[in-house]
Coordinates of C-alpha atoms in Angstrom, one line a residue:
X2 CA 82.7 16.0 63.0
X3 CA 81.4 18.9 61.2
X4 CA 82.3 20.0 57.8
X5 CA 84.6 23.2 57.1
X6 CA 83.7 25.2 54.2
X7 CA 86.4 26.2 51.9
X8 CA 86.5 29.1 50.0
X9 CA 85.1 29.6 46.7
X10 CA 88.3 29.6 44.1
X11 CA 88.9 32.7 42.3
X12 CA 88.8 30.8 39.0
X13 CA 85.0 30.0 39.8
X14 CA 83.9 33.1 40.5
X15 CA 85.1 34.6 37.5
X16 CA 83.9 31.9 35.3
X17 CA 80.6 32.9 37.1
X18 CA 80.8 37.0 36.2
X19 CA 81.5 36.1 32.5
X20 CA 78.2 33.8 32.3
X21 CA 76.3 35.9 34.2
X22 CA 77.3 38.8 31.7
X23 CA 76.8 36.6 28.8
X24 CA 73.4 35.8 29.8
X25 CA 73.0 39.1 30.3
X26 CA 74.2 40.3 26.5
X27 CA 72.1 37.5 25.1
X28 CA 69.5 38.9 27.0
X29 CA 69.9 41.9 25.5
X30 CA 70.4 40.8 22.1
X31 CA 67.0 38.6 22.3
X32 CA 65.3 41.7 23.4
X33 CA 66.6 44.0 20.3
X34 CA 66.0 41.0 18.0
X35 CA 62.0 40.5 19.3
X36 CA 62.1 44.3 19.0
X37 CA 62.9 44.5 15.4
X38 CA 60.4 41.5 14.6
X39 CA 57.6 43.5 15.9
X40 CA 58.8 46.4 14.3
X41 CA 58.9 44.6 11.0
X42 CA 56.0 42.8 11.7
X43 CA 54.8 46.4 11.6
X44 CA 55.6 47.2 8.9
X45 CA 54.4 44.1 6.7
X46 CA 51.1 44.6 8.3
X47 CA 51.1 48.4 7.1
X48 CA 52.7 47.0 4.0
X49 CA 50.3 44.4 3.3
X50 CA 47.4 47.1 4.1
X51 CA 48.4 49.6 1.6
X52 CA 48.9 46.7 -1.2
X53 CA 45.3 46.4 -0.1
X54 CA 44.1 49.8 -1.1
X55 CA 45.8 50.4 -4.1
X56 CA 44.6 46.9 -5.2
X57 CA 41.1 48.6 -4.8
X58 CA 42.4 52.2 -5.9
X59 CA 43.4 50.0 -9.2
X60 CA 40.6 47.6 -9.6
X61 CA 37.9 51.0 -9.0
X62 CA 40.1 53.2 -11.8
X63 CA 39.8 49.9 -14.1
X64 CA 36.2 49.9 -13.7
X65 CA 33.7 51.2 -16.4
X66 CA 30.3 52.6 -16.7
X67 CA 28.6 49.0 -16.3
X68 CA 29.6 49.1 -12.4
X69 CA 29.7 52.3 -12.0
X70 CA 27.3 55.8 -12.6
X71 CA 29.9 56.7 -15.0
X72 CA 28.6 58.0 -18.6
X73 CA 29.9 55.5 -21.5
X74 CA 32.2 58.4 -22.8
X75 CA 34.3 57.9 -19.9
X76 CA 35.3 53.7 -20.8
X77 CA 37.9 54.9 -23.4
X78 CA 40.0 57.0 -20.6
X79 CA 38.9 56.4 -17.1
X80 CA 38.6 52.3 -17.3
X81 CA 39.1 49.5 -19.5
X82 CA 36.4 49.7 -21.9
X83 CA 33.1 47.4 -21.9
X84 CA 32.1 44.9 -23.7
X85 CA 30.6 45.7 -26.9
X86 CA 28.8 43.6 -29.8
X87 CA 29.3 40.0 -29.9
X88 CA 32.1 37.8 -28.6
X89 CA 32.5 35.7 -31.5
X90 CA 33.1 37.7 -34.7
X91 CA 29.7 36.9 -37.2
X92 CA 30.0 35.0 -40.3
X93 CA 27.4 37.7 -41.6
X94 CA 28.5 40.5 -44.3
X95 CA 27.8 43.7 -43.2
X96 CA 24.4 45.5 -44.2
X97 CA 21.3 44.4 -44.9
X98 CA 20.6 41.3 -44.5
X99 CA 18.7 39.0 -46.7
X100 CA 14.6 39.5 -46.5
X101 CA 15.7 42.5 -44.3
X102 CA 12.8 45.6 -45.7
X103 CA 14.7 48.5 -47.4
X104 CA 14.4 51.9 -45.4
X105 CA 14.2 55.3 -47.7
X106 CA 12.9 58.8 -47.8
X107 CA 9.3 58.9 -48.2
X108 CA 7.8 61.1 -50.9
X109 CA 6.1 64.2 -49.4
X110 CA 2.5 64.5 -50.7
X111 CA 1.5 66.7 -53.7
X112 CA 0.0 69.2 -52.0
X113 CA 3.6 70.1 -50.3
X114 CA 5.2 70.5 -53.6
X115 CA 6.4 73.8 -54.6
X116 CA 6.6 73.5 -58.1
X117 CA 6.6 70.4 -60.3
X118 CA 8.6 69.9 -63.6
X119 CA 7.6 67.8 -66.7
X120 CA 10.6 65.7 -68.4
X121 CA 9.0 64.3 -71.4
X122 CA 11.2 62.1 -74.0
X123 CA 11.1 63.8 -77.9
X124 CA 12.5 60.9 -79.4
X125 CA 13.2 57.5 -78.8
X126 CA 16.8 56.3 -77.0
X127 CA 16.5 53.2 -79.0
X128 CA 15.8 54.1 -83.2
X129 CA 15.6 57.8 -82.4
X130 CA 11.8 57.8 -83.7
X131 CA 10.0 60.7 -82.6
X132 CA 7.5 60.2 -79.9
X133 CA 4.2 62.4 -79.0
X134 CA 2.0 62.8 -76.2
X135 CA -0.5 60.0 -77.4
X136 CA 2.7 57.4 -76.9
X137 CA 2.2 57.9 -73.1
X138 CA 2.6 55.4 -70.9
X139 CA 1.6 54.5 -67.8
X140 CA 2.2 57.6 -64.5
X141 CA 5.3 59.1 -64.9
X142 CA 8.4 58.2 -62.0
X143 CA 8.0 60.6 -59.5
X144 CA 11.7 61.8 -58.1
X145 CA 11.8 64.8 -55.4
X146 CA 14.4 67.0 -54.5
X147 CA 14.5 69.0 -51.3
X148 CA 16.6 72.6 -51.4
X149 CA 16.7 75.2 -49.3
X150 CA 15.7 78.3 -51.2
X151 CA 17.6 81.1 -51.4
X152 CA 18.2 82.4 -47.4
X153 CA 17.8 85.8 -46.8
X154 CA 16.4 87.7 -43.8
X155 CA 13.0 89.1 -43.7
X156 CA 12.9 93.1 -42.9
X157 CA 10.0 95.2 -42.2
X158 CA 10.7 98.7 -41.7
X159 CA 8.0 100.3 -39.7
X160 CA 7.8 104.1 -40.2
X161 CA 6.1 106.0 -37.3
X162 CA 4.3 109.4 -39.0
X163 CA 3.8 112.0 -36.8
X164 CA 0.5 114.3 -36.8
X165 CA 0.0 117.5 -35.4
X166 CA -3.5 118.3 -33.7
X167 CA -5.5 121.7 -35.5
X168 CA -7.2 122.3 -32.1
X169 CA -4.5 122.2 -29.5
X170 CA -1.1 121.9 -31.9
X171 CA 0.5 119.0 -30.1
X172 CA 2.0 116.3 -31.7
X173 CA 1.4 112.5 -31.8
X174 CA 3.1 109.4 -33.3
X175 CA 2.1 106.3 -34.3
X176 CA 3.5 103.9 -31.6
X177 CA 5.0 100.7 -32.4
X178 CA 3.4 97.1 -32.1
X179 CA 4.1 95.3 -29.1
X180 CA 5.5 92.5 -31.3
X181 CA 7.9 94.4 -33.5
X182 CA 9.8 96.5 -30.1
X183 CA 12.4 95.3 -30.5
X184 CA 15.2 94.8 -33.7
X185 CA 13.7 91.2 -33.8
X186 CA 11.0 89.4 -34.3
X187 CA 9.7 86.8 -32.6
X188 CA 10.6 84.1 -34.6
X189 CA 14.6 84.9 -34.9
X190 CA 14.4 85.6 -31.3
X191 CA 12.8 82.4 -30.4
X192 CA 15.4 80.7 -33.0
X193 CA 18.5 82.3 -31.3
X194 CA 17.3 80.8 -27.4
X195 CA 16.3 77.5 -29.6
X196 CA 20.0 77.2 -31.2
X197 CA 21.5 77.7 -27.8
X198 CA 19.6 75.6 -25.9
X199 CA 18.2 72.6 -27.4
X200 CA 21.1 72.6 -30.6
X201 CA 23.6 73.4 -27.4
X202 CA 25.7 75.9 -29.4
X203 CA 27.8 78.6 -28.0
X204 CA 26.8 82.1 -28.2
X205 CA 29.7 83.2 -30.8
X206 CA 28.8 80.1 -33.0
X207 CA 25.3 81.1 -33.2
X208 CA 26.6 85.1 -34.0
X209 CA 28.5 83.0 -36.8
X210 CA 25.7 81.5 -37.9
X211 CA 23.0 84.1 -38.1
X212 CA 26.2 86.1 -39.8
X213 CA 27.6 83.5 -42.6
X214 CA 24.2 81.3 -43.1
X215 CA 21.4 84.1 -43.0
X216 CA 23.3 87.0 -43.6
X217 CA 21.8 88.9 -40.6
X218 CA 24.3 90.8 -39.1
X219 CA 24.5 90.2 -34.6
X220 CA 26.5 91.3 -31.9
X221 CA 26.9 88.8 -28.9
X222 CA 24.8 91.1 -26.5
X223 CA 22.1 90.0 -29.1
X224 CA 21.7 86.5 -28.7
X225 CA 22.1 87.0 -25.0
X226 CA 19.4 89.6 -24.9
X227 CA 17.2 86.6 -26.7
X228 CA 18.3 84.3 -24.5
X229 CA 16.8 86.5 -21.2
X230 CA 13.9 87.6 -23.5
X231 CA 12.9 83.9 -24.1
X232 CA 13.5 82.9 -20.5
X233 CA 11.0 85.4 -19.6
X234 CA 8.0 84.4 -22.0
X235 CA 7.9 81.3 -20.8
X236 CA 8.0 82.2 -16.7
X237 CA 4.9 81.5 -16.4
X238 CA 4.4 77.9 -18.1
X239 CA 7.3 77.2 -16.2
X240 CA 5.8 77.9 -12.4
X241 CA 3.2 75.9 -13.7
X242 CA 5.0 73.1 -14.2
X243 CA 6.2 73.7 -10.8
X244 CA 3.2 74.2 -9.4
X245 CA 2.1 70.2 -10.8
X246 CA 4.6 68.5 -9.4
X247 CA 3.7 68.0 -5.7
X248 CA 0.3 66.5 -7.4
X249 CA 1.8 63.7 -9.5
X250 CA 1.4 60.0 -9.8
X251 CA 5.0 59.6 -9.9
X252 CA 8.2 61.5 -9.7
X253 CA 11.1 60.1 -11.0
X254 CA 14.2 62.6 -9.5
X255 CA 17.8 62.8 -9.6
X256 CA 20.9 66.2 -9.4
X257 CA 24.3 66.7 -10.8
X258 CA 26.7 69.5 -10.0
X259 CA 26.5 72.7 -11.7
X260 CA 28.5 76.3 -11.6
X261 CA 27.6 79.5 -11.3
X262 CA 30.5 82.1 -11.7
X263 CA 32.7 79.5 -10.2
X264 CA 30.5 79.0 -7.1
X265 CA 29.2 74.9 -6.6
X266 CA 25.7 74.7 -7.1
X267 CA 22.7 71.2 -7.7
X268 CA 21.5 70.8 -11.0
X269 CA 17.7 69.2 -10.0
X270 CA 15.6 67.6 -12.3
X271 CA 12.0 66.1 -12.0
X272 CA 10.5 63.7 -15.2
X273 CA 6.6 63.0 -14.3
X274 CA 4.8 60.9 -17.9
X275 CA 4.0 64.1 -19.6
X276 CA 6.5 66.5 -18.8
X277 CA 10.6 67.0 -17.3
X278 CA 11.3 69.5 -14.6
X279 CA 14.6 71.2 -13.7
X280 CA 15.9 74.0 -11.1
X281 CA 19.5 74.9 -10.0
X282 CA 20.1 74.8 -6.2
X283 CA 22.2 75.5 -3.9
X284 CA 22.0 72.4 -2.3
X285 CA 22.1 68.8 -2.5
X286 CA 19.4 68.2 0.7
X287 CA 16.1 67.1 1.2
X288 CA 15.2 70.8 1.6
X289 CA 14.9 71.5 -1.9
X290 CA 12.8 68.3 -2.1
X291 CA 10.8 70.2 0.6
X292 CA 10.5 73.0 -1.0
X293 CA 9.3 71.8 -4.5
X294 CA 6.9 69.0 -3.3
X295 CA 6.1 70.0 0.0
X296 CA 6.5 68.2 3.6
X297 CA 5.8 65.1 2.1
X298 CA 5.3 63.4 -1.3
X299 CA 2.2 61.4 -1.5
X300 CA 2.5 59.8 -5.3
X301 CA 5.3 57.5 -6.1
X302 CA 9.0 58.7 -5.7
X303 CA 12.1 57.3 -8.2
X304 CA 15.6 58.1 -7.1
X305 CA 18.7 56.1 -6.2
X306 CA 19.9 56.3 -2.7
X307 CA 20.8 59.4 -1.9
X308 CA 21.1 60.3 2.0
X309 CA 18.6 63.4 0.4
X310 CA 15.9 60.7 -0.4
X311 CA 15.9 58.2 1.9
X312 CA 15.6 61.4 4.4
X313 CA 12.5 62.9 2.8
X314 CA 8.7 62.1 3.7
X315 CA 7.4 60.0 0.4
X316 CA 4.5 58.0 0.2
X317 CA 6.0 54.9 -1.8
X318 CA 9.4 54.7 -3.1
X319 CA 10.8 52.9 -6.2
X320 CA 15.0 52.7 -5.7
X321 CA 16.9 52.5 -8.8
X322 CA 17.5 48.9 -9.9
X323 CA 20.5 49.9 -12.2
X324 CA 22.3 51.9 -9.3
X325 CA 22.3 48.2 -7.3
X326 CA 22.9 46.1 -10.0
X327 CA 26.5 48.1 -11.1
X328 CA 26.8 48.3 -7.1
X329 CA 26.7 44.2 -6.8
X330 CA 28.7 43.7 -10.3
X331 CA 31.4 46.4 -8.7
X332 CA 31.2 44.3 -5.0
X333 CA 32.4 41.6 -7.2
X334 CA 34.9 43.2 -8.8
X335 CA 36.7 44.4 -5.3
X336 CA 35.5 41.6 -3.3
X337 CA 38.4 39.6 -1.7
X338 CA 36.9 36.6 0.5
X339 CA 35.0 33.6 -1.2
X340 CA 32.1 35.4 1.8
X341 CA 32.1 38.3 -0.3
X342 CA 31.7 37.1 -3.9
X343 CA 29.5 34.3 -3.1
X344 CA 26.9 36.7 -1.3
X345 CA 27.1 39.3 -4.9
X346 CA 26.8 36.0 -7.3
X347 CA 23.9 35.0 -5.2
X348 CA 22.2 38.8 -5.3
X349 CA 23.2 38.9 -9.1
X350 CA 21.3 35.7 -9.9
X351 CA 18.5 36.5 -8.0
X352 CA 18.7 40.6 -10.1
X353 CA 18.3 38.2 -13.6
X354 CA 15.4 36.2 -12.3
X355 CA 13.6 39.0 -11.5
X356 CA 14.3 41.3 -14.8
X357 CA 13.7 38.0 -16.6
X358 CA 9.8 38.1 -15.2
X359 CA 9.6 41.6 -16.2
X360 CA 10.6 41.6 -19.5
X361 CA 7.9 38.7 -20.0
X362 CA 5.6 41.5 -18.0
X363 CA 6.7 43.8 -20.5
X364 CA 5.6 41.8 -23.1
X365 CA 9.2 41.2 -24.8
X366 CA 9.7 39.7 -27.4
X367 CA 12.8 38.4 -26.6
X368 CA 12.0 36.8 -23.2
X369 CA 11.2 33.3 -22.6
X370 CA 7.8 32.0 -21.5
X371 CA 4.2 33.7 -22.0
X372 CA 3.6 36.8 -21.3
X373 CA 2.4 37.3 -17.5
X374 CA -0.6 39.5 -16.3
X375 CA 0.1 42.1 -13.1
X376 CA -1.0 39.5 -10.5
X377 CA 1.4 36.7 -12.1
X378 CA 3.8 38.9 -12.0
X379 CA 3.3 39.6 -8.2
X380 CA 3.1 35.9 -7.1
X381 CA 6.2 35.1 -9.0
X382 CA 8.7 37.8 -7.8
X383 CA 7.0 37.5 -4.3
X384 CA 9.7 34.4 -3.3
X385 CA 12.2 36.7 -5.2
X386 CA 11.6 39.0 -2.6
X387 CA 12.2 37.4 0.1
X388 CA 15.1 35.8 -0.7
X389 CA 16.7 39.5 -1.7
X390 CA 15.5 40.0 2.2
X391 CA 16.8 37.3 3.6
X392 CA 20.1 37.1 2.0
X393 CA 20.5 41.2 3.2
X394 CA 19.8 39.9 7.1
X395 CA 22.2 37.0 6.7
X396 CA 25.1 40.0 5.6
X397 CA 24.2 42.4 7.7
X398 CA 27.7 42.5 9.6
X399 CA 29.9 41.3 6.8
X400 CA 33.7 42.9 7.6
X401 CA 33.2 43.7 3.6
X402 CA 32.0 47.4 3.5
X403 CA 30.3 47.2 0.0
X404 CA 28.9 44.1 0.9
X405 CA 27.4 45.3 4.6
X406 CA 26.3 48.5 2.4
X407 CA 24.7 46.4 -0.5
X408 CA 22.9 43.9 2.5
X409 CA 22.0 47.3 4.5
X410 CA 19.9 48.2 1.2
X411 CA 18.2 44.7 0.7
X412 CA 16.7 44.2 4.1
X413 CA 15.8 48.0 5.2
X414 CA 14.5 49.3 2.1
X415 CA 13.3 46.2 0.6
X416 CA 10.0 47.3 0.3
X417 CA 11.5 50.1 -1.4
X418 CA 13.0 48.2 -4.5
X419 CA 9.7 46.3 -5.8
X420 CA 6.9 49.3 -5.8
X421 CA 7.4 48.6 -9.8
X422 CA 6.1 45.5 -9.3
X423 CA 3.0 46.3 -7.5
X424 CA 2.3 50.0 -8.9
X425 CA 1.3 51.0 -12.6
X426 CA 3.3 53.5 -14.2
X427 CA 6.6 53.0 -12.4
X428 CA 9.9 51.8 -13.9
X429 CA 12.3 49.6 -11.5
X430 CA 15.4 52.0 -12.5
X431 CA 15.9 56.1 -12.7
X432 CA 17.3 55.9 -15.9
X433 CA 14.6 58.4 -16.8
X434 CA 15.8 61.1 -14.7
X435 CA 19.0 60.6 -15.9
X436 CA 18.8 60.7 -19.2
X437 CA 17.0 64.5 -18.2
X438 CA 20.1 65.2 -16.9
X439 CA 22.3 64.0 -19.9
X440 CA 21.0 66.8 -21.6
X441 CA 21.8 69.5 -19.2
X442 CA 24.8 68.2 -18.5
X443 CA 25.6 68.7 -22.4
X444 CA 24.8 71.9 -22.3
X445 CA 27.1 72.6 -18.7
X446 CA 29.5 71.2 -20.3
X447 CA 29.8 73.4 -23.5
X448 CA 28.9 76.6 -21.9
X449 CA 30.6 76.2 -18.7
X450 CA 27.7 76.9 -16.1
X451 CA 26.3 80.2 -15.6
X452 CA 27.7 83.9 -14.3
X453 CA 24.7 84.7 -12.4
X454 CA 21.1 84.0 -10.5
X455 CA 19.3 85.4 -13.4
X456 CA 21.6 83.0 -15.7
X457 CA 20.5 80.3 -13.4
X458 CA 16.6 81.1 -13.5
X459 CA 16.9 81.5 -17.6
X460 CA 18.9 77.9 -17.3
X461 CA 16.1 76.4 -15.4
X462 CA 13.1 77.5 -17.7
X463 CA 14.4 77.2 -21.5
X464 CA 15.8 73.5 -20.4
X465 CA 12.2 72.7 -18.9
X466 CA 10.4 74.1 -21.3
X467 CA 12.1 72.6 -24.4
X468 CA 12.4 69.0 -23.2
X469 CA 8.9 68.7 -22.3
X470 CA 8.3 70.5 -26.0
X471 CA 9.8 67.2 -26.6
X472 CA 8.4 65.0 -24.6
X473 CA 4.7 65.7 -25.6
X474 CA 5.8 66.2 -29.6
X475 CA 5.4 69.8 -29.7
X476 CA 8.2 71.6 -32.3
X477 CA 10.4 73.4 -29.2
X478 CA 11.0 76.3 -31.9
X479 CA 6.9 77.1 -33.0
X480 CA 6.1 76.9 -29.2
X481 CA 8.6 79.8 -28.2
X482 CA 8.1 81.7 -30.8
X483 CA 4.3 81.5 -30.2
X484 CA 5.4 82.3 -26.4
X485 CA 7.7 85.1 -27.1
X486 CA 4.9 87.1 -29.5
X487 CA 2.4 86.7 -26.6
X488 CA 4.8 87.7 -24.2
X489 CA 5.4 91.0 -26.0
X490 CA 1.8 91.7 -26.6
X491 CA 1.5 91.0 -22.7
X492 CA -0.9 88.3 -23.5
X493 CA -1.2 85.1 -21.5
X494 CA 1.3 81.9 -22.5
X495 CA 0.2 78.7 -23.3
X496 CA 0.7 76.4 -20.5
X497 CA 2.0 72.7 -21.3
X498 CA 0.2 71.1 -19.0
X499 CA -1.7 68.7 -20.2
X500 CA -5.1 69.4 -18.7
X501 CA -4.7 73.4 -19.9
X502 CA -4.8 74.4 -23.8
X503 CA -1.6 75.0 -25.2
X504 CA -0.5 76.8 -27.9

């Protein structure tokens, strides 16, 4: 017999719409709920991402100027400050210490003293007995004082006669010497440029001080018309100096930022052994490096590592040792995976082996071990070498961008960073060029850049000129002065180069 179907009951197909619509709202629900983990998901990822930067936005403001290029006057503000003097507090007093040799003023010879007075005792400060010359004893104490006599300008008044001719009745004056043209000599001339360039005083301070200290009344256009006067006596040691630099040994270079009338402008500066270059630019490129030293360098080139540098033709390059070392002690600062720090800790204790080799190089007293001759020195630092080349291939593609940066820097320009080693007459770090800059960052810095290109050319020439015055131990103010008197009797300039005479 076959089997009749019955009906489904009403009951069971209700029962079957409400589970099918239950399924269906829990469907629904699990949907929304899967939506809002992803979205939160989301937003932890962007959460945890930004705790991630400001971590390194906070741990790059807390830094100081021994892992970064910041100057040391910026620890106090910008960062927590460095570490300074010992870590333990000294038992030892302050001062002198015990067999430490006393420092004082030496006596200046006889020959230099203006006038010499003779204290002689009358009578004795014991009994009062009266005492003559044949009681002398011994040389008298010698004591020196040093004054300033009394300061007062110097004025010449030059009075120009005129004589009239008997046979054709014209007239004629006595002209001027070239040297006295102007309402200043050489020497307060050369003194106004030297107070505002090498003492780094604003004009209206050196105004003051001509005014309260010399009693030589100036107005402002003064000082700036011996400013531009100076500028131009020494244009022509200057393009000398210019002219030298493509034939150097070794260049040690480095720029900062600099204003004219607002606009940005490249504060350059070159230091070769005997003398420091500088010239404003309006750019920060290779071009200027083009145009100064030519197509291509062939001596020895110092920088850090600049895009500008690395792009330019040089014959040998020296990369600045204390640009990497604050690089790799800033790595490890920032560094967040054990890959990171381990590969900085590894660089930095490879960074004190070497240094520790060239202080004994150096001769240092404070290094350990004999000192080492050029070819020690090479055959030590050689497995150095390596392992900074192999340690920058291993890190290559590190996820850490300061590492991959740093590794970049060990294995493609590792020939770059040991020139010092091999070469005489270069130093592993740029320190040398920036300490050139220090100074004309001073002077930016107190009289706010320049107004215009003939501002800038004045800028470039009194700032070369007076630091290589220093450099080569020539008194800044007797060589301008000399400069500025030859300049006005349209004579030639004594060049400081050291292969030319000089004044």
């Amino acid at each position: 017999m076959e089997r009749v179907s019955r009906p489904r009951r009403p009951r069971e197909t209700e029962r079957n719409e409400r589970l099918k619509q239950e399924v269906e709202r829990l469907r629904r629900a699990l949907a929304e709920r899967q939506r809002q983990i992803a979205e939160q998901a989301k937003q932890i990822a962007e959460k945890e991402k930004q705790i991630v930067d400001l971590e390194r936005q906070l741990a790059l403001r807390e830094q100081n100027s021994t892992t970064t290029s910041k100057p040391p006057s910026s620890d106090g503000l910008a960062g927590q400050p460095r570490e300074r003097g010992r870590r333990k507090k000294s038992r030892r007093k302050p001062g002198g210490q015990p067999g430490h040799p006393g420092h004082w003023r030496p006596r200046v010879p006889v020959e230099r003293v203006n006038a010499i007075v003779d204290l002689v005792p009358d009578s004795c400060r014991h009994c009062q007995h009266t005492l003559h010359r044949r009681d002398d004893v011994g040389e008298p104490r010698r004591h020196q004082v040093t004054e300033l006599p009394p300061i007062e300008a110097h004025i010449t008044e030059y009075r120009c006669h005129r004589r009239r001719c008997p046979e054709c009745g014209k007239t004629t004056q006595a002209p001027l010497p070239d040297e006295v043209v102007g309402q200043f000599g050489p020497q307060l001339t050369a003194l106004m440029a030297y107070l505002t360039v090498v003492c780094r005083l604003p004009r209206l301070v050196v105004q003051r001080l001509l005014e309260g200290a010399l009693q030589i009344p100036v107005s402002l256009g003064s000082t700036q018309a011996a400013w531009e006067e100076a500028s131009a006596a020494v244009a022509a040691p200057y393009a000398a100096l210019q002219a030298a630099l493509p034939h150097e040994p070794v260049l040690n270079a480095d720029e900062t930022g600099h204003r004219t009338n607002g606009d940005k402008r490249w504060l350059w500066t070159f230091v070769a052994r005997t003398f420091v270059f500088y010239q404003i630019a309006t750019s920060r490129g290779s071009d200027v490096l083009k145009a100064l030293l030519g197509a291509s360098f062939a001596g020895v080139l110092g920088s850090d590592r600049l895009p500008s540098y690395l792009t330019y033709t040089a014959s040998q390059r020296q990369f600045c040792w204390a640009h990497l070392t604050r690089n790799l002690l800033s790595a490890l600062d920032l560094a967040q995976t054990p890959s990171a720090k381990r590969f900085c800790r590894e660089a930095l204790a490879l960074d004190r082996r070497l240094f520790r080799l060239w202080r004994r190089f150096r001769g240092d007293p404070t290094a350990r071990g004999a000192p080492l001759t050029r070819d020690e020195l090479i055959a030590k630092v050689l497995p150095i070498e390596k392992r900074f080349f192999a340690l920058g291939e291993r890190h290559l593609n590190a996820p850490n961008k300061d590492v991959r940066n740093l590794a970049t820097a060990f294995f493609v320009h590792n020939q770059h960073l040991f020139t010092f080693v091999h070469e005489d007459g270069v130093a592993p770090s740029n320190n040398a060029a920036e300490r050139a800059l220090r100074t004309a960052v001073q002077w930016r810095k107190i009289m706010f850049g320049n107004r215009s290109d003939h501002g800038e050319r004045a800028v470039e020439r009194l700032l070369t000129v007076t630091r290589t015055c220093q450099v080569q131990q020539i008194n800044a103010l007797v060589y301008l002065t000399a400069a500025i008197a030859a300049h006005r009797r349209h004579q030639k300039v004594g060049s400081l180069l050291p292969t030319a005479q000089t004044l």
